[in-house]
Amino acid sequence: MSDPAAGSSAVAVPDPMAAFRPAPPHERTPERYLPSPSPDPWYSSPPVVDPATAPGTILDSRPVTIPPHNMRNFGRGWQVLVQSTDSHDRPQQIVSTVIEPATPWTGPGTRPLVSFNVTIDSLGLTCMPSHVLPHEFNLELPPFLQILADRGYGLVVTDFQGPKAAYAAGRANGRAVLDGIRAARAFVPPGDPGPLFADSRVVQVGYSGGGIATGWAAQLQPVYAPELTGVLVGSSVGGVPADYSELFDTLDGTLGSGLFLAAVLGIAREYPELYSLLNDAGDVAAHALRDSCAAANTAAGIFHTPLSMLTDVDPRTDPVVAEVLARNRLGTADPTRGADPREVPTGPVQVWHGDAAAPIGPGPGSSQGPGDPFVPEWTARQLADEWCAAGADVEYTPVPGEHILAAYTAVGPALDWVDDRARGVPFTSGCR
């Protein structure tokens, strides 16, 4: 005879389909779509900080080691927890990795500092460079970081997407880069008599998602970090999607749709009004992808998922979408959307891009490159033209290849340009 109480202690069986069912409306809060907690206590339980703490202030530090498979000739390294500011002027904390390579600096003056802004392109906190560089084998970096270390530059690598992993949220990303630079210049290693990079020239470089952060840091610097005028002596901006509204035809529903969707979800973390536009399928996708890294986001493009599957409004014409995209448009500052007309790069800028005008082979008559099919080269040329018109000094550099290959074909011209700025070589070319 069965025990009628036996069923009361039965263990509930998890629903294997729960992740594929939309949440009821009352559960669709912005928190549902944020990344899972990080194993890093600086992310999972950050210290309580006075909101009035100045951006760039170092809140904590710890030593870090980067293994040889991610950086040979690693010398000394530290991670710093830094006060920063999100897109809406609210305080938040970011993490930066500061590296003094074993390679000595043989150029003029003190060792320069390069802010290398990684192509993070991710939605999860374990995808951030502060976690990946010391703990994982990094497959997502072109050889920029290693070459920079081999040339003897000091390095700062900032988790510029911040505690919400707000991929493609330009204003917050750019502010984080600037605060990482501030912190690296102020940081005094334990036992050292003073800061490593207080007197260093500073140059920054980044591609694609890292190009977003680099471009915004250059544009915001004169207003957000005016003390870096004359210190930030160059910004090399590669493969940057300057105007997201121009990418619907080339990314939405194409092989680039995975990264496009990730970027939209990343921006929504800074502008949660976008979440109200999700339908049931969009709710499931935003929750399921909340921890996805760049490789998975890139691979998801094979499904060619259009945004129209995830919302019941037309994202090309919806006024909420248009307003958010306009606020994250690089180039001519728009005062009607909160931009300051002084937001114009003060130091020289190199804009480089996979361009159909770039020759593939040496000599006259060589065939031309395919150009970037996802972020059209005309958008990068337009960004350079707008910055020039606003008074910046900009050089446009076409490189062979499409969006992936251009990250590698540009290594030479981009890092040679960075090297010239770091060594104090006068910038003689630029806006025509």
Short mmCIF file of C-alpha atoms in Angstrom, two decimals, residues 26-391:
data_model
loop_
_atom_site.label_atom_id
_atom_site.label_comp_id
_atom_site.label_asym_id
_atom_site.label_seq_id
_atom_site.Cartn_x
_atom_site.Cartn_y
_atom_site.Cartn_z
CA HIS A 26 5.24 41.55 -15.10
CA GLU A 27 8.60 39.71 -15.18
CA ARG A 28 9.95 41.58 -18.21
CA THR A 29 11.99 44.06 -16.24
CA PRO A 30 15.36 45.35 -17.49
CA GLU A 31 17.08 43.14 -14.92
CA ARG A 32 15.84 40.03 -16.74
CA TYR A 33 18.03 40.86 -19.72
CA LEU A 34 21.23 41.81 -17.89
CA PRO A 35 24.21 39.41 -17.84
CA SER A 36 24.50 36.69 -15.22
CA PRO A 37 26.65 37.47 -12.17
CA SER A 38 30.37 37.45 -12.80
CA PRO A 39 32.84 35.32 -10.79
CA ASP A 40 34.79 38.57 -10.33
CA PRO A 41 33.71 40.23 -7.04
CA TRP A 42 34.42 43.64 -8.55
CA TYR A 43 31.46 42.93 -10.83
CA SER A 44 29.24 40.77 -8.61
CA SER A 45 29.60 42.85 -5.41
CA PRO A 46 31.29 46.18 -6.15
CA PRO A 47 32.15 48.42 -3.21
CA VAL A 48 29.83 51.17 -2.09
CA VAL A 49 31.23 54.41 -3.47
CA ASP A 50 30.24 58.02 -2.92
CA PRO A 51 28.40 58.97 -6.16
CA ALA A 52 30.31 62.25 -6.18
CA THR A 53 33.62 60.42 -6.63
CA ALA A 54 35.41 61.90 -9.64
CA PRO A 55 35.45 59.78 -12.81
CA GLY A 56 38.83 58.12 -13.27
CA THR A 57 39.36 57.64 -9.53
CA ILE A 58 41.01 54.32 -8.66
CA LEU A 59 38.86 52.48 -6.11
CA ASP A 60 40.90 49.30 -5.75
CA SER A 61 43.79 47.43 -7.40
CA ARG A 62 45.19 43.92 -7.64
CA PRO A 63 48.12 42.26 -9.43
CA VAL A 64 47.44 40.19 -12.55
CA THR A 65 49.48 37.87 -14.76
CA ILE A 66 48.77 37.27 -18.44
CA PRO A 67 49.96 33.80 -19.60
CA PRO A 68 52.30 33.46 -22.61
CA HIS A 69 49.58 32.13 -24.90
CA ASN A 70 47.90 35.55 -24.65
CA MET A 71 51.03 37.71 -24.32
CA ARG A 72 54.67 36.78 -24.47
CA ASN A 73 57.19 39.16 -22.91
CA PHE A 74 54.65 40.01 -20.23
CA GLY A 75 56.37 41.98 -17.51
CA ARG A 76 54.17 43.37 -14.73
CA GLY A 77 50.44 43.85 -14.64
CA TRP A 78 47.65 45.07 -12.44
CA GLN A 79 43.92 45.48 -12.63
CA VAL A 80 42.27 48.60 -11.29
CA LEU A 81 38.66 49.24 -10.35
CA VAL A 82 37.78 52.70 -11.60
CA GLN A 83 34.93 55.13 -11.14
CA SER A 84 33.23 55.98 -14.44
CA THR A 85 29.96 57.30 -15.84
CA ASP A 86 27.26 55.66 -17.96
CA SER A 87 25.38 57.17 -20.92
CA HIS A 88 23.06 59.09 -18.58
CA ASP A 89 25.70 60.65 -16.29
CA ARG A 90 25.14 58.05 -13.58
CA PRO A 91 28.19 56.69 -11.74
CA GLN A 92 29.34 53.15 -12.41
CA GLN A 93 32.54 51.18 -11.88
CA ILE A 94 34.70 49.71 -14.63
CA VAL A 95 37.76 47.44 -14.66
CA SER A 96 41.00 48.22 -16.50
CA THR A 97 44.10 46.07 -16.97
CA VAL A 98 47.39 48.00 -16.84
CA ILE A 99 50.49 46.33 -18.32
CA GLU A 100 54.17 47.21 -18.23
CA PRO A 101 55.73 44.81 -20.77
CA ALA A 102 59.13 43.22 -20.23
CA THR A 103 60.28 44.77 -23.51
CA PRO A 104 62.11 48.03 -22.76
CA TRP A 105 61.12 51.28 -24.44
CA THR A 106 63.90 52.43 -26.76
CA GLY A 107 62.20 55.45 -28.28
CA PRO A 108 62.37 59.10 -27.23
CA GLY A 109 61.12 60.23 -23.85
CA THR A 110 59.24 58.13 -21.34
CA ARG A 111 57.48 54.90 -22.25
CA PRO A 112 54.24 55.82 -24.10
CA LEU A 113 50.86 54.44 -23.03
CA VAL A 114 48.53 52.83 -25.58
CA SER A 115 44.89 52.22 -24.77
CA PHE A 116 44.08 49.05 -26.72
CA ASN A 117 40.30 48.88 -27.00
CA VAL A 118 39.47 45.24 -27.60
CA THR A 119 36.79 44.09 -30.03
CA ILE A 120 34.67 42.80 -27.12
CA ASP A 121 31.35 42.61 -29.09
CA SER A 122 29.81 40.56 -26.27
CA LEU A 123 26.93 40.53 -23.81
CA GLY A 124 28.41 38.42 -20.99
CA LEU A 125 30.71 39.52 -18.18
CA THR A 126 33.06 36.55 -18.57
CA CYS A 127 33.73 37.81 -22.12
CA MET A 128 35.43 40.96 -20.78
CA PRO A 129 39.21 41.31 -21.33
CA SER A 130 39.90 41.50 -17.58
CA HIS A 131 38.63 37.91 -17.36
CA VAL A 132 39.73 36.55 -20.74
CA LEU A 133 43.35 37.77 -20.79
CA PRO A 134 44.47 36.07 -17.55
CA HIS A 135 42.15 33.05 -17.60
CA GLU A 136 41.36 31.89 -21.14
CA PHE A 137 42.92 31.32 -24.52
CA ASN A 138 41.90 34.38 -26.48
CA LEU A 139 40.98 33.63 -30.08
CA GLU A 140 39.31 36.95 -30.81
CA LEU A 141 42.28 39.32 -30.99
CA PRO A 142 44.25 40.20 -34.10
CA PRO A 143 47.95 40.52 -33.18
CA PHE A 144 47.65 44.17 -32.12
CA LEU A 145 48.18 43.57 -28.41
CA GLN A 146 51.28 41.41 -28.88
CA ILE A 147 52.89 43.79 -31.36
CA LEU A 148 52.24 46.75 -29.07
CA ALA A 149 53.87 44.88 -26.16
CA ASP A 150 56.81 43.84 -28.36
CA ARG A 151 57.37 47.49 -29.28
CA GLY A 152 57.63 48.38 -25.60
CA TYR A 153 54.49 50.43 -25.08
CA GLY A 154 52.72 50.55 -21.76
CA LEU A 155 49.19 49.26 -22.19
CA VAL A 156 45.79 49.81 -20.69
CA VAL A 157 43.00 47.43 -21.72
CA THR A 158 39.64 48.55 -20.36
CA ASP A 159 36.41 46.59 -19.98
CA PHE A 160 34.73 49.56 -21.62
CA GLN A 161 31.31 47.89 -21.90
CA GLY A 162 30.97 48.35 -18.14
CA PRO A 163 29.09 46.34 -15.51
CA LYS A 164 26.04 45.89 -17.76
CA ALA A 165 28.17 44.71 -20.72
CA ALA A 166 26.55 47.44 -22.78
CA TYR A 167 27.95 46.51 -26.18
CA ALA A 168 27.75 49.36 -28.74
CA ALA A 169 26.47 51.95 -26.22
CA GLY A 170 28.87 54.56 -27.57
CA ARG A 171 28.77 57.28 -24.94
CA ALA A 172 29.26 54.92 -21.99
CA ASN A 173 31.95 52.96 -23.87
CA GLY A 174 33.91 56.09 -24.74
CA ARG A 175 33.72 57.47 -21.21
CA ALA A 176 35.00 54.15 -19.83
CA VAL A 177 38.02 54.27 -22.16
CA LEU A 178 38.86 57.79 -21.00
CA ASP A 179 38.51 56.82 -17.35
CA GLY A 180 40.73 53.79 -17.94
CA ILE A 181 43.38 56.14 -19.38
CA ARG A 182 43.00 58.49 -16.41
CA ALA A 183 43.46 55.60 -13.99
CA ALA A 184 46.46 54.14 -15.84
CA ARG A 185 48.22 57.52 -15.77
CA ALA A 186 47.60 57.88 -12.03
CA PHE A 187 48.34 54.31 -10.95
CA VAL A 188 51.35 53.79 -8.68
CA PRO A 189 52.44 50.12 -8.52
CA PRO A 190 53.03 48.93 -4.95
CA GLY A 191 56.62 49.70 -4.01
CA ASP A 192 57.22 52.10 -6.89
CA PRO A 193 58.06 55.74 -6.17
CA GLY A 194 55.42 57.15 -8.48
CA PRO A 195 53.03 56.54 -11.37
CA LEU A 196 54.32 54.58 -14.36
CA PHE A 197 52.64 56.66 -17.05
CA ALA A 198 52.01 60.11 -15.59
CA ASP A 199 54.30 61.74 -18.16
CA SER A 200 53.53 59.44 -21.09
CA ARG A 201 52.11 60.32 -24.47
CA VAL A 202 48.82 58.45 -24.86
CA VAL A 203 47.51 56.88 -28.08
CA GLN A 204 44.44 54.70 -28.47
CA VAL A 205 43.47 52.11 -31.07
CA GLY A 206 40.45 49.85 -31.57
CA TYR A 207 38.53 47.99 -34.25
CA SER A 208 34.80 47.34 -34.83
CA GLY A 209 33.23 47.29 -31.34
CA GLY A 210 36.59 48.56 -30.10
CA GLY A 211 36.40 51.21 -32.82
CA ILE A 212 33.10 52.39 -31.35
CA ALA A 213 34.76 52.89 -27.97
CA THR A 214 37.84 54.51 -29.54
CA GLY A 215 35.84 56.89 -31.71
CA TRP A 216 33.59 57.95 -28.85
CA ALA A 217 36.55 58.43 -26.52
CA ALA A 218 38.15 60.73 -29.09
CA GLN A 219 34.93 62.67 -29.63
CA LEU A 220 34.00 63.00 -25.93
CA GLN A 221 37.51 63.78 -24.65
CA PRO A 222 37.48 67.60 -24.89
CA VAL A 223 34.32 67.78 -22.77
CA TYR A 224 34.50 64.68 -20.55
CA ALA A 225 38.28 64.60 -19.96
CA PRO A 226 39.64 68.02 -20.97
CA GLU A 227 42.85 67.46 -19.01
CA LEU A 228 43.82 64.89 -21.67
CA THR A 229 43.99 67.54 -24.40
CA GLY A 230 47.58 67.43 -25.63
CA VAL A 231 48.12 64.14 -23.76
CA LEU A 232 45.91 61.95 -25.96
CA VAL A 233 48.01 62.51 -29.06
CA GLY A 234 46.32 60.08 -31.43
CA SER A 235 43.26 57.88 -31.97
CA SER A 236 43.29 55.07 -34.55
CA VAL A 237 39.67 54.13 -35.26
CA GLY A 238 39.08 50.99 -37.34
CA GLY A 239 35.97 49.41 -38.87
CA VAL A 240 33.68 51.64 -36.85
CA PRO A 241 29.90 51.49 -37.35
CA ALA A 242 29.43 55.23 -36.85
CA ASP A 243 25.70 55.39 -37.64
CA TYR A 244 23.68 52.29 -36.72
CA SER A 245 20.63 53.53 -38.62
CA GLU A 246 22.61 53.12 -41.87
CA LEU A 247 23.20 49.40 -41.23
CA PHE A 248 19.71 47.93 -41.53
CA ASP A 249 20.22 47.03 -45.18
CA THR A 250 23.67 45.50 -44.66
CA LEU A 251 23.32 43.79 -41.26
CA ASP A 252 19.67 43.18 -40.42
CA GLY A 253 18.67 39.71 -41.61
CA THR A 254 22.08 39.07 -43.20
CA LEU A 255 25.15 37.05 -42.21
CA GLY A 256 25.96 39.94 -39.87
CA SER A 257 22.61 39.73 -38.08
CA GLY A 258 24.04 38.01 -34.99
CA LEU A 259 26.34 40.91 -34.18
CA PHE A 260 23.65 43.44 -35.12
CA LEU A 261 21.18 41.84 -32.71
CA ALA A 262 23.83 41.69 -29.97
CA ALA A 263 24.57 45.38 -30.50
CA VAL A 264 20.88 46.27 -30.23
CA LEU A 265 20.56 44.26 -27.01
CA GLY A 266 23.74 45.86 -25.67
CA ILE A 267 22.44 49.37 -26.36
CA ALA A 268 19.15 48.45 -24.68
CA ARG A 269 21.04 47.91 -21.43
CA GLU A 270 21.72 51.66 -21.43
CA TYR A 271 18.35 52.56 -22.94
CA PRO A 272 15.85 50.11 -21.38
CA GLU A 273 12.92 51.81 -23.11
CA LEU A 274 13.83 49.53 -26.04
CA TYR A 275 12.79 46.46 -24.05
CA SER A 276 9.13 47.51 -24.20
CA LEU A 277 9.28 46.93 -27.97
CA LEU A 278 10.14 43.22 -27.66
CA ASN A 279 7.47 40.67 -28.55
CA ASP A 280 7.45 37.14 -27.07
CA ALA A 281 10.20 35.93 -29.39
CA GLY A 282 12.27 39.01 -28.57
CA ASP A 283 11.89 38.41 -24.84
CA VAL A 284 13.16 34.84 -25.22
CA ALA A 285 16.09 35.93 -27.40
CA ALA A 286 17.15 38.81 -25.15
CA HIS A 287 17.14 36.53 -22.11
CA ALA A 288 18.84 33.59 -23.84
CA LEU A 289 21.63 35.74 -25.31
CA ARG A 290 22.37 37.71 -22.15
CA ASP A 291 25.78 36.03 -21.63
CA SER A 292 26.87 35.43 -25.25
CA CYS A 293 30.43 36.27 -26.27
CA ALA A 294 31.68 37.61 -29.60
CA ALA A 295 32.32 34.25 -31.25
CA ALA A 296 28.76 33.07 -30.57
CA ASN A 297 27.29 36.41 -31.63
CA THR A 298 29.23 36.26 -34.88
CA ALA A 299 28.25 32.64 -35.56
CA ALA A 300 24.57 33.42 -34.90
CA GLY A 301 24.56 35.31 -38.18
CA ILE A 302 24.11 32.02 -40.02
CA PHE A 303 20.44 32.17 -39.00
CA HIS A 304 19.95 35.56 -40.74
CA THR A 305 17.50 36.60 -38.01
CA PRO A 306 15.85 39.95 -38.80
CA LEU A 307 14.87 42.31 -35.99
CA SER A 308 11.30 42.18 -37.29
CA MET A 309 10.99 38.69 -35.77
CA LEU A 310 11.67 40.08 -32.30
CA THR A 311 9.40 43.12 -32.26
CA ASP A 312 5.99 44.10 -33.54
CA VAL A 313 7.10 47.60 -34.57
CA ASP A 314 9.18 48.58 -37.58
CA PRO A 315 12.65 49.25 -36.10
CA ARG A 316 13.57 51.35 -39.14
CA THR A 317 10.85 53.91 -38.45
CA ASP A 318 9.90 53.54 -34.78
CA PRO A 319 10.55 56.86 -32.99
CA VAL A 320 11.93 55.21 -29.82
CA VAL A 321 14.51 53.29 -31.86
CA ALA A 322 15.36 56.35 -33.95
CA GLU A 323 16.00 58.48 -30.87
CA VAL A 324 18.31 55.92 -29.25
CA LEU A 325 20.27 55.37 -32.47
CA ALA A 326 20.64 59.11 -33.00
CA ARG A 327 22.08 59.53 -29.50
CA ASN A 328 24.70 56.92 -30.34
CA ARG A 329 25.71 58.33 -33.71
CA LEU A 330 29.37 59.30 -34.09
CA GLY A 331 30.26 62.40 -36.08
CA THR A 332 28.61 65.80 -36.10
CA ALA A 333 27.46 66.60 -32.56
CA ASP A 334 23.69 67.12 -32.35
CA PRO A 335 22.83 69.56 -29.51
CA THR A 336 19.13 68.69 -29.83
CA ARG A 337 19.97 65.23 -28.48
CA GLY A 338 22.16 66.28 -25.59
CA ALA A 339 25.47 66.49 -27.47
CA ASP A 340 27.89 69.31 -26.76
CA PRO A 341 29.15 71.11 -29.90
CA ARG A 342 32.64 70.94 -28.37
CA GLU A 343 32.58 67.14 -28.80
CA VAL A 344 35.21 67.09 -31.54
CA PRO A 345 38.49 65.13 -31.36
CA THR A 346 41.37 67.37 -30.31
CA GLY A 347 44.24 65.02 -31.24
CA PRO A 348 44.97 63.53 -34.67
CA VAL A 349 42.66 60.72 -35.78
CA GLN A 350 43.18 57.88 -38.22
CA VAL A 351 40.00 56.31 -39.58
CA TRP A 352 40.73 53.00 -41.35
CA HIS A 353 38.30 50.66 -43.00
CA GLY A 354 37.95 47.70 -45.34
CA ASP A 355 37.49 49.62 -48.55
CA ALA A 356 36.89 48.60 -52.16
CA ALA A 357 39.34 51.33 -53.18
CA ALA A 358 42.23 49.61 -51.39
CA PRO A 359 44.52 47.67 -53.76
CA ILE A 360 45.12 44.02 -52.92
CA GLY A 361 48.48 43.58 -54.64
CA PRO A 362 51.55 45.79 -55.16
CA GLY A 363 52.03 48.01 -58.16
CA PRO A 364 49.66 49.89 -60.46
CA GLY A 365 46.74 48.00 -61.90
CA SER A 366 46.46 45.51 -59.05
CA SER A 367 42.94 44.31 -58.35
CA GLN A 368 40.90 46.17 -55.77
CA GLY A 369 39.62 44.83 -52.45
CA PRO A 370 36.01 43.75 -51.89
CA GLY A 371 35.30 46.36 -49.23
CA ASP A 372 33.28 45.89 -46.05
CA PRO A 373 29.82 44.51 -46.92
CA PHE A 374 28.48 44.91 -43.36
CA VAL A 375 29.69 48.40 -42.45
CA PRO A 376 29.97 50.16 -45.84
CA GLU A 377 33.10 52.19 -46.38
CA TRP A 378 31.11 55.29 -47.27
CA THR A 379 29.93 55.50 -43.65
CA ALA A 380 33.56 55.60 -42.44
CA ARG A 381 34.45 58.20 -45.06
CA GLN A 382 31.43 60.22 -43.98
CA LEU A 383 32.59 60.08 -40.34
CA ALA A 384 36.04 61.36 -41.36
CA ASP A 385 34.45 64.16 -43.40
CA GLU A 386 32.16 65.21 -40.54
CA TRP A 387 35.01 65.32 -38.06
CA CYS A 388 37.08 67.32 -40.56
CA ALA A 389 34.25 69.79 -41.06
CA ALA A 390 34.01 70.21 -37.28
CA GLY A 391 37.70 71.10 -37.05
#
